[in-house]
Amino acid sequence: MKRTFILIIGMLAVVALLFMNASKPIAGYGVGDYAKDFKLPNVDGKMISMADYPNAKGFIVVFTCNTCPYAKAYESRIIDLDKKYADKGFPVIAINPNDVSQQPGDSMDEMKKRANNKGYTFPYVRDDSQEVTKAFGATKTPHVYILNKEASDKYKVEFIGAIDDSPNDPTDVSETYVEDAINAILNGNKPKVTQKRAIGCTIKWKS
């Protein structure tokens, strides 16, 4: 009886810790805010910042990872977004925010392997301190922020959330939120949809 009680208490403690990690409140950018630039290590060994793209009109900043099933399901679509919009001035910058002690599969070495195997055409950087992730307010992988570059150091948030309306099967997509938002910006308009709840795995925060 005593052993059973101890096991139950232990299980409840684990659940409580998981809940605390999953529900950690994050304050971040809203639509209309200006995002600060960052400098994070890329899989090629270089440091990446938005200032490195003087000719960019904006950015598709995607918080993603190696290990989340949703991130894997969206991976080909993220690659396609960069191929479609980088030449139009909106390149992808992918940021892996997960705590490696909880997700060893999201280490820089594993990121390098995945970027190489999948043929990433965009930077895939690590936010080891998680400060950039907190500044943006990202909570899921994937979680997208479309930034419109208004000046050399002014990056206005125009859209936050999901890439589209089909987190699992790309053949079921009927609403392309990110593409619609970028197309609107390129045409000199504001996106009709500025926020859609991101569907994905909870970011693994450092304790």
PDB file of C-alpha atoms in Angstrom:
ATOM      1  CA  MET A   1       0.000   0.000   0.000  1.00  0.00           C
ATOM      2  CA  LYS A   2       2.783   2.379   0.962  1.00  0.00           C
ATOM      3  CA  ARG A   3       4.686   1.550  -2.245  1.00  0.00           C
ATOM      4  CA  THR A   4       1.573   2.245  -4.334  1.00  0.00           C
ATOM      5  CA  PHE A   5       1.084   5.587  -2.592  1.00  0.00           C
ATOM      6  CA  ILE A   6       4.698   6.586  -3.279  1.00  0.00           C
ATOM      7  CA  LEU A   7       4.319   5.631  -6.948  1.00  0.00           C
ATOM      8  CA  ILE A   8       1.154   7.714  -7.261  1.00  0.00           C
ATOM      9  CA  ILE A   9       2.831  10.721  -5.628  1.00  0.00           C
ATOM     10  CA  GLY A  10       5.785  10.331  -7.978  1.00  0.00           C
ATOM     11  CA  MET A  11       3.543  10.194 -11.029  1.00  0.00           C
ATOM     12  CA  LEU A  12       1.645  13.278  -9.898  1.00  0.00           C
ATOM     13  CA  ALA A  13       4.926  15.146  -9.428  1.00  0.00           C
ATOM     14  CA  VAL A  14       6.031  14.261 -12.959  1.00  0.00           C
ATOM     15  CA  VAL A  15       2.691  15.394 -14.393  1.00  0.00           C
ATOM     16  CA  ALA A  16       2.923  18.655 -12.450  1.00  0.00           C
ATOM     17  CA  LEU A  17       6.412  19.338 -13.791  1.00  0.00           C
ATOM     18  CA  LEU A  18       5.309  18.628 -17.354  1.00  0.00           C
ATOM     19  CA  PHE A  19       2.303  20.914 -16.948  1.00  0.00           C
ATOM     20  CA  MET A  20       4.449  23.700 -15.551  1.00  0.00           C
ATOM     21  CA  ASN A  21       6.831  23.378 -18.489  1.00  0.00           C
ATOM     22  CA  ALA A  22       4.016  23.282 -21.047  1.00  0.00           C
ATOM     23  CA  SER A  23       2.117  26.212 -19.574  1.00  0.00           C
ATOM     24  CA  LYS A  24       5.036  28.528 -18.890  1.00  0.00           C
ATOM     25  CA  PRO A  25       3.719  32.010 -19.649  1.00  0.00           C
ATOM     26  CA  ILE A  26       5.489  33.816 -22.476  1.00  0.00           C
ATOM     27  CA  ALA A  27       5.108  37.493 -23.257  1.00  0.00           C
ATOM     28  CA  GLY A  28       6.260  38.425 -26.721  1.00  0.00           C
ATOM     29  CA  TYR A  29       5.632  40.455 -29.836  1.00  0.00           C
ATOM     30  CA  GLY A  30       2.172  41.156 -31.113  1.00  0.00           C
ATOM     31  CA  VAL A  31       1.091  42.090 -34.622  1.00  0.00           C
ATOM     32  CA  GLY A  32       2.222  45.646 -35.253  1.00  0.00           C
ATOM     33  CA  ASP A  33       5.203  45.449 -32.901  1.00  0.00           C
ATOM     34  CA  TYR A  34       8.777  45.825 -34.084  1.00  0.00           C
ATOM     35  CA  ALA A  35      11.052  42.835 -33.606  1.00  0.00           C
ATOM     36  CA  LYS A  36      14.642  43.286 -32.498  1.00  0.00           C
ATOM     37  CA  ASP A  37      17.417  41.761 -34.533  1.00  0.00           C
ATOM     38  CA  PHE A  38      19.287  38.754 -33.180  1.00  0.00           C
ATOM     39  CA  LYS A  39      22.559  36.934 -33.763  1.00  0.00           C
ATOM     40  CA  LEU A  40      22.455  33.152 -33.468  1.00  0.00           C
ATOM     41  CA  PRO A  41      24.757  30.283 -34.522  1.00  0.00           C
ATOM     42  CA  ASN A  42      23.870  28.572 -37.800  1.00  0.00           C
ATOM     43  CA  VAL A  43      24.489  24.959 -38.830  1.00  0.00           C
ATOM     44  CA  ASP A  44      27.283  26.176 -41.126  1.00  0.00           C
ATOM     45  CA  GLY A  45      29.221  27.563 -38.146  1.00  0.00           C
ATOM     46  CA  LYS A  46      28.463  31.209 -38.920  1.00  0.00           C
ATOM     47  CA  MET A  47      26.482  33.676 -36.833  1.00  0.00           C
ATOM     48  CA  ILE A  48      23.228  34.786 -38.482  1.00  0.00           C
ATOM     49  CA  SER A  49      21.270  38.001 -38.036  1.00  0.00           C
ATOM     50  CA  MET A  50      18.601  39.771 -40.035  1.00  0.00           C
ATOM     51  CA  ALA A  51      21.104  42.551 -40.704  1.00  0.00           C
ATOM     52  CA  ASP A  52      22.994  40.049 -42.856  1.00  0.00           C
ATOM     53  CA  TYR A  53      20.219  40.448 -45.464  1.00  0.00           C
ATOM     54  CA  PRO A  54      20.447  44.102 -46.592  1.00  0.00           C
ATOM     55  CA  ASN A  55      18.303  43.451 -49.664  1.00  0.00           C
ATOM     56  CA  ALA A  56      15.539  41.584 -47.863  1.00  0.00           C
ATOM     57  CA  LYS A  57      12.042  43.050 -47.813  1.00  0.00           C
ATOM     58  CA  GLY A  58      11.152  40.983 -44.771  1.00  0.00           C
ATOM     59  CA  PHE A  59      11.539  37.576 -43.186  1.00  0.00           C
ATOM     60  CA  ILE A  60       9.699  34.351 -42.490  1.00  0.00           C
ATOM     61  CA  VAL A  61      10.971  33.526 -39.015  1.00  0.00           C
ATOM     62  CA  VAL A  62      10.018  29.964 -38.078  1.00  0.00           C
ATOM     63  CA  PHE A  63      10.565  28.459 -34.656  1.00  0.00           C
ATOM     64  CA  THR A  64      10.914  24.752 -35.390  1.00  0.00           C
ATOM     65  CA  CYS A  65      12.964  21.694 -34.477  1.00  0.00           C
ATOM     66  CA  ASN A  66      14.138  18.212 -35.466  1.00  0.00           C
ATOM     67  CA  THR A  67      12.025  16.156 -33.113  1.00  0.00           C
ATOM     68  CA  CYS A  68       8.426  17.383 -33.143  1.00  0.00           C
ATOM     69  CA  PRO A  69       6.060  15.400 -35.416  1.00  0.00           C
ATOM     70  CA  TYR A  70       4.315  18.622 -36.437  1.00  0.00           C
ATOM     71  CA  ALA A  71       7.634  20.259 -37.320  1.00  0.00           C
ATOM     72  CA  LYS A  72       8.519  17.224 -39.412  1.00  0.00           C
ATOM     73  CA  ALA A  73       5.134  17.351 -41.148  1.00  0.00           C
ATOM     74  CA  TYR A  74       5.696  21.024 -42.032  1.00  0.00           C
ATOM     75  CA  GLU A  75       9.350  20.641 -42.993  1.00  0.00           C
ATOM     76  CA  SER A  76       8.834  20.316 -46.751  1.00  0.00           C
ATOM     77  CA  ARG A  77       6.432  23.265 -46.686  1.00  0.00           C
ATOM     78  CA  ILE A  78       8.995  25.422 -44.893  1.00  0.00           C
ATOM     79  CA  ILE A  79      11.567  24.489 -47.545  1.00  0.00           C
ATOM     80  CA  ASP A  80       9.035  25.360 -50.259  1.00  0.00           C
ATOM     81  CA  LEU A  81       8.310  28.732 -48.652  1.00  0.00           C
ATOM     82  CA  ASP A  82      11.974  29.677 -48.799  1.00  0.00           C
ATOM     83  CA  LYS A  83      12.304  28.518 -52.404  1.00  0.00           C
ATOM     84  CA  LYS A  84       9.205  30.507 -53.365  1.00  0.00           C
ATOM     85  CA  TYR A  85       9.791  33.730 -51.462  1.00  0.00           C
ATOM     86  CA  ALA A  86      13.528  34.150 -50.792  1.00  0.00           C
ATOM     87  CA  ASP A  87      14.098  35.569 -54.281  1.00  0.00           C
ATOM     88  CA  LYS A  88      11.099  37.855 -53.763  1.00  0.00           C
ATOM     89  CA  GLY A  89      12.696  39.313 -50.645  1.00  0.00           C
ATOM     90  CA  PHE A  90      11.234  37.128 -47.880  1.00  0.00           C
ATOM     91  CA  PRO A  91      13.744  34.432 -46.896  1.00  0.00           C
ATOM     92  CA  VAL A  92      13.167  31.873 -44.164  1.00  0.00           C
ATOM     93  CA  ILE A  93      15.203  31.905 -40.968  1.00  0.00           C
ATOM     94  CA  ALA A  94      14.514  28.760 -38.928  1.00  0.00           C
ATOM     95  CA  ILE A  95      15.243  28.854 -35.196  1.00  0.00           C
ATOM     96  CA  ASN A  96      15.472  25.763 -32.985  1.00  0.00           C
ATOM     97  CA  PRO A  97      14.545  26.824 -29.437  1.00  0.00           C
ATOM     98  CA  ASN A  98      14.357  23.482 -27.605  1.00  0.00           C
ATOM     99  CA  ASP A  99      16.370  22.720 -24.485  1.00  0.00           C
ATOM    100  CA  VAL A 100      18.853  20.057 -25.590  1.00  0.00           C
ATOM    101  CA  SER A 101      18.936  18.439 -22.144  1.00  0.00           C
ATOM    102  CA  GLN A 102      15.282  17.490 -22.708  1.00  0.00           C
ATOM    103  CA  GLN A 103      15.542  16.902 -26.455  1.00  0.00           C
ATOM    104  CA  PRO A 104      19.036  15.617 -27.395  1.00  0.00           C
ATOM    105  CA  GLY A 105      17.771  15.182 -30.946  1.00  0.00           C
ATOM    106  CA  ASP A 106      17.712  18.971 -31.254  1.00  0.00           C
ATOM    107  CA  SER A 107      21.443  19.446 -30.641  1.00  0.00           C
ATOM    108  CA  MET A 108      23.478  21.447 -33.122  1.00  0.00           C
ATOM    109  CA  ASP A 109      25.124  18.244 -34.414  1.00  0.00           C
ATOM    110  CA  GLU A 110      21.701  16.723 -35.122  1.00  0.00           C
ATOM    111  CA  MET A 111      20.523  19.979 -36.694  1.00  0.00           C
ATOM    112  CA  LYS A 112      23.517  19.914 -39.054  1.00  0.00           C
ATOM    113  CA  LYS A 113      22.661  16.365 -40.099  1.00  0.00           C
ATOM    114  CA  ARG A 114      19.018  17.208 -40.749  1.00  0.00           C
ATOM    115  CA  ALA A 115      19.747  20.412 -42.639  1.00  0.00           C
ATOM    116  CA  ASN A 116      22.196  18.535 -44.844  1.00  0.00           C
ATOM    117  CA  ASN A 117      19.981  15.494 -45.389  1.00  0.00           C
ATOM    118  CA  LYS A 118      16.910  17.564 -46.212  1.00  0.00           C
ATOM    119  CA  GLY A 119      18.732  20.138 -48.298  1.00  0.00           C
ATOM    120  CA  TYR A 120      17.778  23.221 -46.303  1.00  0.00           C
ATOM    121  CA  THR A 121      18.141  26.359 -48.400  1.00  0.00           C
ATOM    122  CA  PHE A 122      17.878  28.664 -45.378  1.00  0.00           C
ATOM    123  CA  PRO A 123      19.703  29.238 -42.069  1.00  0.00           C
ATOM    124  CA  TYR A 124      18.861  26.819 -39.274  1.00  0.00           C
ATOM    125  CA  VAL A 125      20.064  28.400 -36.046  1.00  0.00           C
ATOM    126  CA  ARG A 126      20.009  27.474 -32.365  1.00  0.00           C
ATOM    127  CA  ASP A 127      18.661  29.689 -29.598  1.00  0.00           C
ATOM    128  CA  ASP A 128      20.518  28.072 -26.706  1.00  0.00           C
ATOM    129  CA  SER A 129      19.686  30.836 -24.246  1.00  0.00           C
ATOM    130  CA  GLN A 130      16.043  30.888 -25.437  1.00  0.00           C
ATOM    131  CA  GLU A 131      16.121  34.677 -25.107  1.00  0.00           C
ATOM    132  CA  VAL A 132      15.172  35.258 -28.751  1.00  0.00           C
ATOM    133  CA  THR A 133      12.317  32.781 -28.458  1.00  0.00           C
ATOM    134  CA  LYS A 134      11.011  34.533 -25.356  1.00  0.00           C
ATOM    135  CA  ALA A 135      11.311  37.933 -27.021  1.00  0.00           C
ATOM    136  CA  PHE A 136       9.178  36.745 -29.931  1.00  0.00           C
ATOM    137  CA  GLY A 137       6.745  34.917 -27.651  1.00  0.00           C
ATOM    138  CA  ALA A 138       6.901  31.626 -29.553  1.00  0.00           C
ATOM    139  CA  THR A 139       5.383  28.662 -27.726  1.00  0.00           C
ATOM    140  CA  LYS A 140       5.145  25.916 -30.364  1.00  0.00           C
ATOM    141  CA  THR A 141       7.162  24.182 -33.031  1.00  0.00           C
ATOM    142  CA  PRO A 142       6.450  25.282 -35.659  1.00  0.00           C
ATOM    143  CA  HIS A 143       5.481  28.875 -34.856  1.00  0.00           C
ATOM    144  CA  VAL A 144       5.773  31.494 -37.613  1.00  0.00           C
ATOM    145  CA  TYR A 145       6.381  35.249 -37.532  1.00  0.00           C
ATOM    146  CA  ILE A 146       6.279  37.270 -40.755  1.00  0.00           C
ATOM    147  CA  LEU A 147       8.332  40.438 -40.465  1.00  0.00           C
ATOM    148  CA  ASN A 148       8.035  43.358 -42.870  1.00  0.00           C
ATOM    149  CA  LYS A 149      11.285  45.312 -43.134  1.00  0.00           C
ATOM    150  CA  GLU A 150      10.401  49.004 -43.003  1.00  0.00           C
ATOM    151  CA  ALA A 151      13.973  50.270 -42.583  1.00  0.00           C
ATOM    152  CA  SER A 152      17.437  48.837 -42.178  1.00  0.00           C
ATOM    153  CA  ASP A 153      16.737  48.037 -38.540  1.00  0.00           C
ATOM    154  CA  LYS A 154      12.920  48.081 -38.303  1.00  0.00           C
ATOM    155  CA  TYR A 155      11.165  44.739 -38.648  1.00  0.00           C
ATOM    156  CA  LYS A 156       7.405  45.024 -38.193  1.00  0.00           C
ATOM    157  CA  VAL A 157       5.437  41.930 -37.203  1.00  0.00           C
ATOM    158  CA  GLU A 158       2.650  41.419 -39.750  1.00  0.00           C
ATOM    159  CA  PHE A 159       1.544  37.846 -39.009  1.00  0.00           C
ATOM    160  CA  ILE A 160       1.893  35.335 -36.173  1.00  0.00           C
ATOM    161  CA  GLY A 161       0.904  31.696 -36.035  1.00  0.00           C
ATOM    162  CA  ALA A 162       0.353  28.711 -38.287  1.00  0.00           C
ATOM    163  CA  ILE A 163       1.675  28.153 -41.803  1.00  0.00           C
ATOM    164  CA  ASP A 164      -1.653  26.808 -43.052  1.00  0.00           C
ATOM    165  CA  ASP A 165      -4.768  24.967 -41.896  1.00  0.00           C
ATOM    166  CA  SER A 166      -3.499  21.383 -42.234  1.00  0.00           C
ATOM    167  CA  PRO A 167      -0.855  20.550 -39.608  1.00  0.00           C
ATOM    168  CA  ASN A 168      -0.558  16.918 -40.683  1.00  0.00           C
ATOM    169  CA  ASP A 169      -1.302  16.425 -44.370  1.00  0.00           C
ATOM    170  CA  PRO A 170      -0.167  19.025 -46.935  1.00  0.00           C
ATOM    171  CA  THR A 171      -2.630  17.630 -49.467  1.00  0.00           C
ATOM    172  CA  ASP A 172      -5.499  18.784 -47.218  1.00  0.00           C
ATOM    173  CA  VAL A 173      -4.442  22.452 -47.119  1.00  0.00           C
ATOM    174  CA  SER A 174      -7.213  24.885 -48.023  1.00  0.00           C
ATOM    175  CA  GLU A 175      -5.972  28.047 -46.264  1.00  0.00           C
ATOM    176  CA  THR A 176      -2.373  29.200 -46.806  1.00  0.00           C
ATOM    177  CA  TYR A 177      -1.994  31.830 -44.094  1.00  0.00           C
ATOM    178  CA  VAL A 178       1.706  32.571 -44.528  1.00  0.00           C
ATOM    179  CA  GLU A 179       1.617  32.693 -48.332  1.00  0.00           C
ATOM    180  CA  ASP A 180      -1.483  34.896 -48.304  1.00  0.00           C
ATOM    181  CA  ALA A 181       0.124  37.300 -45.833  1.00  0.00           C
ATOM    182  CA  ILE A 182       3.369  37.606 -47.801  1.00  0.00           C
ATOM    183  CA  ASN A 183       1.529  38.049 -51.099  1.00  0.00           C
ATOM    184  CA  ALA A 184      -0.497  40.852 -49.560  1.00  0.00           C
ATOM    185  CA  ILE A 185       2.634  42.605 -48.287  1.00  0.00           C
ATOM    186  CA  LEU A 186       4.372  42.241 -51.658  1.00  0.00           C
ATOM    187  CA  ASN A 187       1.324  43.865 -53.257  1.00  0.00           C
ATOM    188  CA  GLY A 188       1.495  46.782 -50.848  1.00  0.00           C
ATOM    189  CA  ASN A 189      -1.418  45.637 -48.703  1.00  0.00           C
ATOM    190  CA  LYS A 190      -1.935  44.481 -45.139  1.00  0.00           C
ATOM    191  CA  PRO A 191      -2.634  40.773 -44.605  1.00  0.00           C
ATOM    192  CA  LYS A 192      -6.327  40.017 -44.144  1.00  0.00           C
ATOM    193  CA  VAL A 193      -5.464  37.345 -41.592  1.00  0.00           C
ATOM    194  CA  THR A 194      -2.821  38.461 -39.110  1.00  0.00           C
ATOM    195  CA  GLN A 195      -3.022  35.716 -36.488  1.00  0.00           C
ATOM    196  CA  LYS A 196      -3.779  31.996 -36.501  1.00  0.00           C
ATOM    197  CA  ARG A 197      -3.115  29.757 -33.536  1.00  0.00           C
ATOM    198  CA  ALA A 198       0.057  27.755 -34.054  1.00  0.00           C
ATOM    199  CA  ILE A 199      -0.465  23.991 -33.923  1.00  0.00           C
ATOM    200  CA  GLY A 200       2.595  22.044 -32.828  1.00  0.00           C
ATOM    201  CA  CYS A 201       4.653  20.673 -29.972  1.00  0.00           C
ATOM    202  CA  THR A 202       5.236  22.777 -26.892  1.00  0.00           C
ATOM    203  CA  ILE A 203       8.715  24.302 -26.822  1.00  0.00           C
ATOM    204  CA  LYS A 204      10.938  22.555 -24.291  1.00  0.00           C
ATOM    205  CA  TRP A 205      12.005  25.267 -21.887  1.00  0.00           C
ATOM    206  CA  LYS A 206      15.020  25.244 -19.613  1.00  0.00           C
ATOM    207  CA  SER A 207      14.091  24.751 -15.981  1.00  0.00           C
TER     208      SER A 207
END
